[in-house]
Short mmCIF file of C-alpha atoms in Angstrom, two decimals:
data_model
loop_
_atom_site.label_atom_id
_atom_site.label_comp_id
_atom_site.label_asym_id
_atom_site.label_seq_id
_atom_site.Cartn_x
_atom_site.Cartn_y
_atom_site.Cartn_z
CA UNK A 96 46.19 -118.93 -32.82
CA UNK A 97 47.20 -122.62 -33.39
CA UNK A 98 47.99 -124.05 -36.81
CA UNK A 99 45.88 -126.95 -38.14
CA UNK A 100 46.71 -130.15 -36.31
CA UNK A 101 48.57 -128.36 -33.48
CA UNK A 102 47.48 -127.83 -29.86
CA UNK A 103 48.19 -124.69 -27.78
CA UNK A 104 51.04 -124.99 -25.37
CA UNK A 105 49.95 -125.85 -21.82
CA UNK A 106 52.14 -123.31 -20.05
CA UNK A 107 50.50 -120.42 -21.96
CA UNK A 108 47.07 -121.44 -20.73
CA UNK A 109 48.30 -121.64 -17.14
CA UNK A 110 49.74 -118.10 -17.31
CA UNK A 111 46.46 -116.70 -18.63
CA UNK A 112 44.48 -118.49 -15.89
CA UNK A 113 46.79 -117.08 -13.21
CA UNK A 114 46.46 -113.55 -14.62
CA UNK A 115 42.65 -113.81 -14.69
CA UNK A 116 42.59 -115.04 -11.11
CA UNK A 117 44.79 -112.17 -9.93
CA UNK A 118 42.60 -109.60 -11.68
CA UNK A 119 39.44 -111.17 -10.26
CA UNK A 120 40.90 -110.98 -6.75
CA UNK A 121 41.62 -107.29 -7.22
CA UNK A 122 38.13 -106.34 -8.34
CA UNK A 123 36.22 -108.52 -5.87
CA UNK A 124 36.60 -106.12 -2.90
CA UNK A 125 33.70 -106.10 -0.49
CA UNK A 126 31.26 -103.21 -0.56
CA UNK A 127 32.33 -102.31 2.99
CA UNK A 128 35.99 -102.12 1.92
CA UNK A 129 35.08 -99.95 -1.06
CA UNK A 130 33.13 -97.63 1.30
CA UNK A 131 35.87 -97.41 3.93
CA UNK A 132 38.80 -96.92 1.52
CA UNK A 133 37.08 -94.67 -1.04
CA UNK A 134 39.16 -91.69 -2.32
CA UNK A 135 36.54 -89.36 -0.85
CA UNK A 136 34.92 -88.96 2.55
CA UNK A 137 31.48 -90.45 3.27
CA UNK A 138 29.21 -89.98 6.24
CA UNK A 139 25.55 -90.50 7.07
CA UNK A 140 23.75 -88.34 9.62
CA UNK A 141 20.36 -88.30 11.27
CA UNK A 142 18.08 -85.39 10.39
CA UNK A 143 19.39 -83.44 13.41
CA UNK A 144 22.94 -83.78 12.07
CA UNK A 145 24.12 -86.55 14.45
CA UNK A 146 26.72 -88.69 12.68
CA UNK A 147 25.53 -92.29 12.30
CA UNK A 148 28.23 -93.63 9.96
CA UNK A 149 31.58 -92.38 8.64
CA UNK A 150 34.25 -93.97 6.47
CA UNK A 151 37.95 -94.42 7.24
CA UNK A 152 39.02 -91.90 4.57
CA UNK A 153 37.19 -89.02 6.28
CA UNK A 154 38.34 -90.15 9.74
CA UNK A 155 41.92 -90.05 8.42
CA UNK A 156 41.46 -86.49 7.16
CA UNK A 157 40.02 -85.41 10.51
CA UNK A 158 42.56 -87.32 12.59
CA UNK A 159 39.75 -88.72 14.79
CA UNK A 160 38.73 -92.17 16.02
CA UNK A 161 35.41 -93.68 14.95
CA UNK A 162 34.09 -94.12 18.51
CA UNK A 163 34.74 -90.43 19.21
CA UNK A 164 32.62 -89.38 16.22
CA UNK A 165 29.72 -91.79 15.61
CA UNK A 166 26.76 -90.94 17.81
CA UNK A 167 28.78 -88.25 19.64
CA UNK A 168 29.27 -85.48 17.09
CA UNK A 169 27.19 -83.67 14.51
CA UNK A 170 28.25 -82.79 11.00
CA UNK A 171 28.62 -79.11 11.93
CA UNK A 172 31.11 -80.10 14.69
CA UNK A 173 33.52 -81.05 11.90
CA UNK A 174 33.37 -77.55 10.32
CA UNK A 175 35.16 -74.28 11.09
CA UNK A 176 33.24 -71.38 12.68
CA UNK A 177 32.60 -69.78 9.30
CA UNK A 178 31.48 -73.13 7.90
CA UNK A 179 29.00 -73.58 10.74
CA UNK A 180 27.48 -70.16 10.10
CA UNK A 181 27.20 -70.84 6.37
CA UNK A 182 25.69 -74.28 7.08
CA UNK A 183 23.00 -72.79 9.35
CA UNK A 184 22.10 -69.83 7.14
CA UNK A 185 22.45 -71.26 3.63
CA UNK A 186 23.43 -74.94 3.31
CA UNK A 187 20.85 -76.49 5.67
CA UNK A 188 17.88 -74.34 4.49
CA UNK A 189 18.61 -75.10 0.82
CA UNK A 190 19.00 -78.81 1.58
CA UNK A 191 15.61 -78.82 3.34
CA UNK A 192 13.99 -77.08 0.39
CA UNK A 193 15.63 -79.04 -2.45
CA UNK A 194 16.36 -82.41 -0.85
CA UNK A 195 19.90 -82.32 -2.22
CA UNK A 196 22.75 -79.86 -2.66
CA UNK A 197 26.13 -80.32 -4.30
CA UNK A 198 29.54 -78.77 -4.84
CA UNK A 199 29.56 -76.46 -1.79
CA UNK A 200 33.04 -75.31 -0.72
CA UNK A 201 33.57 -75.58 3.06
CA UNK A 202 36.47 -76.22 5.44
CA UNK A 203 36.79 -79.03 8.00
CA UNK A 204 38.86 -78.91 11.19
CA UNK A 205 41.69 -81.41 11.53
CA UNK A 206 42.86 -82.76 14.88
CA UNK A 207 46.11 -80.78 14.76
CA UNK A 208 44.25 -77.48 14.35
CA UNK A 209 44.75 -77.20 10.59
CA UNK A 210 41.94 -76.55 8.13
CA UNK A 211 41.25 -78.64 5.06
CA UNK A 212 39.17 -77.33 2.14
CA UNK A 213 36.52 -79.75 0.90
CA UNK A 214 33.66 -79.83 -1.61
CA UNK A 215 30.48 -81.06 0.06
CA UNK A 216 27.43 -82.70 -1.51
CA UNK A 217 24.43 -83.92 0.51
CA UNK A 218 21.18 -85.72 -0.27
CA UNK A 219 18.19 -86.44 1.98
CA UNK A 220 17.06 -90.07 2.00
CA UNK A 221 13.36 -90.77 2.58
CA UNK A 222 11.59 -93.85 3.89
CA UNK A 223 8.76 -95.79 2.25
CA UNK A 224 6.24 -93.38 3.82
CA UNK A 225 8.03 -90.37 2.32
CA UNK A 226 9.39 -89.09 5.64
CA UNK A 227 13.05 -87.94 5.64
CA UNK A 228 15.18 -90.46 7.52
CA UNK A 229 18.82 -89.47 7.11
CA UNK A 230 21.27 -87.33 5.18
CA UNK A 231 24.10 -88.84 3.15
CA UNK A 232 27.06 -86.56 2.57
CA UNK A 233 30.13 -86.86 0.35
CA UNK A 234 33.28 -84.76 0.87
CA UNK A 235 35.97 -84.36 -1.79
CA UNK A 236 39.50 -83.10 -1.07
CA UNK A 237 39.58 -79.49 -2.28
CA UNK A 238 43.27 -78.76 -1.71
CA UNK A 239 44.35 -79.41 -5.29
CA UNK A 240 41.43 -77.38 -6.63
CA UNK A 241 42.31 -74.39 -4.42
CA UNK A 242 45.93 -74.50 -5.57
CA UNK A 243 44.72 -74.65 -9.19
CA UNK A 244 42.41 -71.65 -8.68
CA UNK A 245 45.24 -69.65 -7.13
CA UNK A 246 47.43 -70.47 -10.11
CA UNK A 247 44.68 -69.26 -12.45
CA UNK A 248 44.44 -65.99 -10.53
CA UNK A 249 48.18 -65.47 -10.78
CA UNK A 250 48.03 -66.13 -14.52
CA UNK A 251 45.22 -63.61 -14.88
CA UNK A 252 47.21 -60.98 -12.99
CA UNK A 253 50.19 -61.58 -15.27
CA UNK A 254 47.93 -61.14 -18.32
CA UNK A 255 46.49 -57.92 -16.84
CA UNK A 256 50.00 -56.55 -16.29
CA UNK A 257 50.95 -57.38 -19.87
CA UNK A 258 47.77 -55.70 -21.10
CA UNK A 259 48.53 -52.57 -19.06
CA UNK A 260 52.05 -52.46 -20.51
CA UNK A 261 50.65 -52.72 -24.03
CA UNK A 262 48.13 -49.95 -23.29
CA UNK A 263 50.88 -47.65 -22.05
CA UNK A 264 52.95 -48.31 -25.17
CA UNK A 265 49.97 -47.62 -27.39
CA UNK A 266 49.23 -44.34 -25.61
CA UNK A 267 52.85 -43.26 -26.01
CA UNK A 268 52.70 -43.96 -29.74
CA UNK A 269 49.49 -42.00 -30.12
CA UNK A 270 51.00 -39.00 -28.35
CA UNK A 271 53.90 -39.04 -30.83
CA UNK A 272 51.63 -38.61 -33.83
CA UNK A 273 51.48 -34.88 -34.42
CA UNK A 274 49.00 -35.35 -37.25
CA UNK A 275 46.43 -36.66 -34.78
CA UNK A 276 46.45 -33.53 -32.58
CA UNK A 277 43.09 -32.31 -33.80
CA UNK A 278 41.42 -35.68 -33.35
CA UNK A 279 42.98 -36.01 -29.92
CA UNK A 280 41.68 -32.60 -28.88
CA UNK A 281 38.19 -33.64 -29.94
CA UNK A 282 38.60 -36.87 -27.98
CA UNK A 283 39.77 -34.92 -24.96
CA UNK A 284 36.74 -32.69 -25.15
CA UNK A 285 34.46 -35.73 -25.39
CA UNK A 286 36.25 -37.22 -22.40
CA UNK A 287 35.71 -34.05 -20.40
CA UNK A 288 32.02 -34.17 -21.22
CA UNK A 289 31.88 -37.83 -20.22
CA UNK A 290 33.62 -37.11 -16.93
CA UNK A 291 31.25 -34.24 -16.26
CA UNK A 292 28.28 -36.51 -17.00
CA UNK A 293 29.73 -39.16 -14.72
CA UNK A 294 30.24 -36.61 -11.95
CA UNK A 295 26.61 -35.49 -12.26
CA UNK A 296 25.50 -39.13 -12.22
CA UNK A 297 27.56 -39.80 -9.10
CA UNK A 298 26.06 -36.74 -7.41
CA UNK A 299 22.56 -37.94 -8.26
CA UNK A 300 23.35 -41.45 -7.02
CA UNK A 301 24.81 -40.03 -3.81
CA UNK A 302 21.62 -38.02 -3.17
CA UNK A 303 19.45 -41.05 -3.88
CA UNK A 304 21.64 -43.27 -1.72
CA UNK A 305 21.42 -40.77 1.14
CA UNK A 306 17.62 -40.78 0.85
CA UNK A 307 17.67 -44.50 1.65
CA UNK A 308 19.54 -43.92 4.92
CA UNK A 309 18.67 -41.82 7.98
CA UNK A 310 20.31 -38.38 8.12
CA UNK A 311 20.92 -38.75 11.85
CA UNK A 312 20.37 -41.36 14.52
CA UNK A 313 17.91 -40.38 17.26
CA UNK A 314 19.08 -39.61 20.79
CA UNK A 315 18.54 -42.60 23.09
CA UNK A 316 18.75 -41.80 26.82
CA UNK A 317 21.58 -43.78 28.39
CA UNK A 318 22.79 -45.19 25.05
CA UNK A 319 25.32 -44.01 22.46
CA UNK A 320 24.95 -44.82 18.74
CA UNK A 321 27.15 -44.61 15.66
CA UNK A 322 26.79 -45.73 12.03
CA UNK A 323 28.83 -45.88 8.85
CA UNK A 324 28.02 -46.68 5.22
CA UNK A 325 30.63 -47.47 2.57
CA UNK A 326 29.72 -47.97 -1.10
CA UNK A 327 31.96 -50.26 -3.13
CA UNK A 328 31.56 -47.99 -6.19
CA UNK A 329 30.25 -44.42 -6.57
CA UNK A 330 28.81 -45.39 -9.96
CA UNK A 331 26.10 -47.69 -8.63
CA UNK A 332 23.45 -47.70 -5.93
CA UNK A 333 24.07 -50.01 -3.01
CA UNK A 334 21.57 -52.32 -1.39
CA UNK A 335 22.64 -52.11 2.28
CA UNK A 336 20.45 -50.26 4.78
CA UNK A 337 20.01 -49.48 8.49
CA UNK A 338 17.79 -47.39 10.75
CA UNK A 339 17.08 -46.54 14.40
CA UNK A 340 13.76 -45.08 15.57
CA UNK A 341 11.63 -44.80 18.75
CA UNK A 342 8.78 -47.22 19.47
CA UNK A 343 7.45 -45.53 22.59
CA UNK A 344 8.78 -43.37 25.38
CA UNK A 345 11.39 -45.93 26.38
CA UNK A 346 11.96 -48.55 23.70
CA UNK A 347 13.77 -48.06 20.39
CA UNK A 348 13.81 -50.29 17.30
CA UNK A 349 16.85 -50.76 15.10
CA UNK A 350 17.65 -52.82 12.02
CA UNK A 351 20.35 -53.39 9.42
CA UNK A 352 20.34 -55.48 6.25
CA UNK A 353 21.47 -56.17 2.72
CA UNK A 354 19.27 -56.38 -0.39
CA UNK A 355 20.15 -58.81 -3.18
CA UNK A 356 21.55 -57.00 -6.22
CA UNK A 357 22.61 -53.43 -7.05
CA UNK A 358 21.21 -50.48 -8.92
CA UNK A 359 17.73 -48.94 -9.10
CA UNK A 360 15.94 -52.28 -8.62
CA UNK A 361 17.84 -52.92 -5.38
CA UNK A 362 17.13 -49.35 -4.26
CA UNK A 363 13.40 -49.95 -4.74
CA UNK A 364 13.60 -53.08 -2.57
CA UNK A 365 15.63 -51.17 0.02
CA UNK A 366 13.00 -48.44 0.23
CA UNK A 367 10.18 -51.00 0.54
CA UNK A 368 12.14 -52.90 3.21
CA UNK A 369 12.87 -49.84 5.37
CA UNK A 370 9.33 -48.50 5.39
CA UNK A 371 7.81 -51.96 5.87
CA UNK A 372 9.99 -52.63 8.91
CA UNK A 373 9.19 -49.22 10.38
CA UNK A 374 5.45 -49.69 9.92
CA UNK A 375 5.57 -53.29 11.20
CA UNK A 376 7.51 -52.29 14.31
CA UNK A 377 5.05 -49.54 15.21
CA UNK A 378 2.20 -52.06 14.86
CA UNK A 379 3.94 -54.93 16.69
CA UNK A 380 7.54 -54.36 17.90
CA UNK A 381 8.29 -58.07 18.33
CA UNK A 382 11.38 -58.77 16.11
CA UNK A 383 10.02 -62.07 14.80
CA UNK A 384 6.69 -60.43 13.89
CA UNK A 385 8.45 -57.53 12.11
CA UNK A 386 10.59 -59.86 9.99
CA UNK A 387 7.59 -62.07 9.21
CA UNK A 388 5.69 -59.01 7.95
CA UNK A 389 8.64 -58.00 5.77
CA UNK A 390 8.94 -61.56 4.43
CA UNK A 391 5.26 -61.52 3.42
CA UNK A 392 5.60 -58.11 1.74
CA UNK A 393 8.68 -59.07 -0.30
CA UNK A 394 7.37 -62.47 -1.30
CA UNK A 395 4.02 -61.09 -2.46
CA UNK A 396 5.63 -58.17 -4.31
CA UNK A 397 8.48 -60.07 -6.01
CA UNK A 398 7.26 -63.65 -6.39
CA UNK A 399 6.96 -63.37 -10.18
CA UNK A 400 9.68 -63.56 -12.81
CA UNK A 401 12.06 -61.23 -10.94
CA UNK A 402 12.36 -62.58 -7.36
CA UNK A 403 13.99 -60.28 -4.83
CA UNK A 404 15.10 -61.01 -1.31
CA UNK A 405 17.27 -59.59 1.45
CA UNK A 406 19.01 -60.40 4.69
CA UNK A 407 18.16 -58.39 7.79
CA UNK A 408 18.67 -58.27 11.52
CA UNK A 409 16.02 -56.48 13.59
CA UNK A 410 16.09 -55.63 17.29
CA UNK A 411 14.41 -53.81 20.13
CA UNK A 412 16.44 -51.89 22.72
CA UNK A 413 15.00 -51.15 26.17
CA UNK A 414 17.35 -49.00 28.25
CA UNK A 415 16.84 -48.81 32.04
CA UNK A 416 18.07 -45.41 33.31
CA UNK A 417 18.09 -46.70 36.89
CA UNK A 418 20.40 -49.72 36.42
CA UNK A 419 22.29 -48.32 33.43
CA UNK A 420 21.64 -51.54 31.50
CA UNK A 421 19.99 -51.99 28.09
CA UNK A 422 18.01 -55.12 27.23
CA UNK A 423 18.35 -56.28 23.60
CA UNK A 424 15.97 -58.58 21.73
CA UNK A 425 17.03 -59.67 18.21
CA UNK A 426 15.85 -61.75 15.27
CA UNK A 427 17.59 -62.24 11.92
CA UNK A 428 16.83 -63.63 8.50
CA UNK A 429 19.88 -65.02 6.68
CA UNK A 430 22.09 -62.27 8.14
CA UNK A 431 25.53 -62.51 9.79
CA UNK A 432 25.21 -62.65 13.60
CA UNK A 433 25.67 -59.53 15.70
CA UNK A 434 28.84 -59.02 17.75
CA UNK A 435 28.72 -58.12 21.44
CA UNK A 436 31.77 -56.19 22.69
CA UNK A 437 32.01 -56.36 26.45
CA UNK A 438 33.60 -53.82 28.79
CA UNK A 439 36.02 -56.52 30.03
CA UNK A 440 37.75 -56.61 26.61
CA UNK A 441 36.02 -59.66 25.11
CA UNK A 442 33.94 -59.95 21.95
CA UNK A 443 31.75 -62.76 20.71
CA UNK A 444 28.91 -63.46 18.28
CA UNK A 445 25.25 -63.46 19.34
CA UNK A 446 23.84 -66.22 17.09
CA UNK A 447 20.30 -66.01 15.73
CA UNK A 448 19.94 -69.53 14.24
CA UNK A 449 17.25 -70.70 11.88
CA UNK A 450 16.67 -67.41 10.06
CA UNK A 451 15.97 -67.97 6.36
CA UNK A 452 16.64 -65.36 3.65
CA UNK A 453 13.75 -62.91 3.71
CA UNK A 454 11.36 -63.03 0.75
CA UNK A 455 12.23 -66.49 -0.62
CA UNK A 456 9.47 -68.56 0.99
CA UNK A 457 5.96 -67.49 2.02
CA UNK A 458 6.30 -68.91 5.54
CA UNK A 459 9.87 -68.22 6.73
CA UNK A 460 10.83 -69.14 10.30
CA UNK A 461 12.70 -66.71 12.58
CA UNK A 462 14.12 -67.15 16.09
CA UNK A 463 14.66 -64.58 18.85
CA UNK A 464 17.97 -64.03 20.66
CA UNK A 465 18.45 -61.80 23.71
CA UNK A 466 21.31 -60.15 25.56
CA UNK A 467 21.87 -57.30 28.00
CA UNK A 468 24.33 -54.45 27.54
CA UNK A 469 25.98 -53.35 30.76
CA UNK A 470 27.93 -50.08 31.10
CA UNK A 471 30.87 -50.19 28.67
CA UNK A 472 29.27 -52.85 26.40
CA UNK A 473 28.55 -52.31 22.67
CA UNK A 474 26.39 -54.21 20.16
CA UNK A 475 27.76 -54.19 16.57
CA UNK A 476 25.68 -54.97 13.46
CA UNK A 477 27.35 -55.25 10.04
CA UNK A 478 26.77 -56.49 6.49
CA UNK A 479 28.84 -59.16 4.76
CA UNK A 480 30.73 -56.66 2.64
CA UNK A 481 33.06 -56.42 5.66
CA UNK A 482 33.70 -60.12 6.26
CA UNK A 483 33.84 -60.95 2.53
CA UNK A 484 36.48 -58.32 1.72
CA UNK A 485 39.38 -59.94 -0.13
CA UNK A 486 42.80 -59.79 1.49
CA UNK A 487 46.31 -61.17 1.05
CA UNK A 488 48.44 -61.61 -2.04
CA UNK A 489 46.26 -61.73 -5.12
CA UNK A 490 43.16 -60.87 -3.05
CA UNK A 491 42.23 -64.58 -2.95
CA UNK A 492 41.34 -64.93 0.76
CA UNK A 493 38.29 -63.55 2.60
CA UNK A 494 38.70 -61.44 5.72
CA UNK A 495 36.25 -63.73 7.56
CA UNK A 496 34.19 -63.85 10.75
CA UNK A 497 36.98 -64.92 13.10
CA UNK A 498 39.26 -62.08 11.98
CA UNK A 499 36.43 -59.59 12.59
CA UNK A 500 35.82 -60.98 16.07
CA UNK A 501 39.52 -60.72 16.92
CA UNK A 502 39.70 -57.17 15.54
CA UNK A 503 36.68 -55.93 17.51
CA UNK A 504 37.94 -57.62 20.68
CA UNK A 505 40.87 -55.20 20.45
CA UNK A 506 38.35 -52.33 20.65
CA UNK A 507 35.98 -53.82 23.23
CA UNK A 508 35.18 -51.40 26.03
CA UNK A 509 35.46 -48.38 23.72
CA UNK A 510 32.41 -46.22 22.86
CA UNK A 511 30.43 -46.95 19.66
CA UNK A 512 31.87 -44.04 17.67
CA UNK A 513 35.43 -45.25 18.38
CA UNK A 514 34.53 -48.79 17.28
CA UNK A 515 32.96 -47.48 14.05
CA UNK A 516 35.97 -45.25 13.33
CA UNK A 517 38.30 -48.23 13.75
CA UNK A 518 36.19 -50.32 11.37
CA UNK A 519 36.04 -47.47 8.83
CA UNK A 520 39.86 -47.35 8.88
CA UNK A 521 39.90 -51.13 8.37
CA UNK A 522 37.67 -50.72 5.29
CA UNK A 523 40.15 -48.13 3.97
CA UNK A 524 42.97 -50.66 4.39
CA UNK A 525 41.10 -53.23 2.28
CA UNK A 526 41.44 -50.95 -0.77
CA UNK A 527 40.39 -52.73 -3.96
CA UNK A 528 39.64 -55.85 -1.94
CA UNK A 529 36.37 -54.25 -0.82
CA UNK A 530 34.04 -55.17 -3.70
CA UNK A 531 30.68 -55.00 -1.88
CA UNK A 532 28.89 -52.27 0.03
CA UNK A 533 29.21 -52.28 3.82
CA UNK A 534 26.86 -50.91 6.49
CA UNK A 535 27.83 -50.67 10.17
CA UNK A 536 25.66 -49.85 13.20
CA UNK A 537 26.86 -49.78 16.81
CA UNK A 538 24.78 -49.22 19.98
CA UNK A 539 26.51 -49.07 23.33
CA UNK A 540 26.02 -48.15 26.97
CA UNK A 541 28.67 -45.69 28.15
CA UNK A 542 30.54 -46.46 31.39
CA UNK A 543 28.44 -43.72 33.02
CA UNK A 544 25.28 -43.61 30.84
CA UNK A 545 23.94 -40.19 29.89
CA UNK A 546 21.40 -39.19 27.23
CA UNK A 547 23.28 -39.07 23.92
CA UNK A 548 22.73 -36.35 21.24
CA UNK A 549 21.62 -37.27 17.71
CA UNK A 550 24.53 -38.91 15.89
CA UNK A 551 25.28 -38.18 12.24
CA UNK A 552 26.50 -40.93 9.94
CA UNK A 553 30.27 -41.30 9.89
CA UNK A 554 31.54 -39.92 6.57
#
């Protein structure tokens, strides 16, 4: 501030003007430059997923050129196999219903073969007439977040170990107190009663769980079958289910699925689902029709304050005793795709795209997929308890779809019971990483098909 009668020095004014000009130049970036150089990835796609615009940041992450992406690739082409499946079964249906979706963790494929975790948010843009025109998507780098989450898990494990050490010390101190012998004996007796009550509860749950599954699988001429069910905890009812039953003298229906939730409520939905699918198949064995009937039943029954839904895959098997082949027709609602294990040692998924979770909407859409099992081929159905088992140090990674495909490829060409036994051993290896129930069902044509006897569930 100048004193009275004095003027500010000229060089000070010039320095301030130069500083203001420099700052103005920094903040006056063009909108296009801000879009291209943003710290996050941007892209715009048509409603079918075709990429119409993408910024330089995302192209840098992918390691791709703009002319190789725009108009030539779809958003799902940027994702890993697991990301594509999640996009088809969950991300895209929710985006269509809600018009926007945010904070979804996915992985994109980089040009060198590496994977990059990202957080994805999308919004549907509509025209003046209200019709959806395009989808705008933002991707944030998720690598720092994943490292932070892993660090939190390690910290929690360290705290658990410290807590266990403190518990052991406390138990040792209690044992040293001779004056507490009488109280401890009473506590021991109470513990014995609690364990006996728990054992009775587990027995009752096991009986109830068994009532929700078939005792045996029916004999199918020219086809072998095997099944396995693994509960994550003996103290709660699971929601996974499967069944195989005849439609007529030649065709057999089969299904496998997973009900949302655990406990008695899930068991009630499981029972309703099994008997609805059986009745629907006997009325009209078309897989799409059977799932549509189930969707109507669940939506009408649980559309109030306690919505319930499930995933399911339903199929019809038609074995030809002359050719030794079995024709398969499938439809699925929000369920992981089936695996086809070929006699030549290969294994691959049989996608059933477009299937929405069953029971959410009154008019769900389902799509049919077909394949043929030749001698030595096996069809494998499974629930996501298998692919979502946690593995690795700290149990922070999921087993995943690709690992399952590679594992089953090592058992392709083997009969269904051998495939199921191998998968049951794999579930044993997961140990505490298996925190969800798992159901497995395999149907295969033997190298020299013969009528197979009824197959009991694998223990």
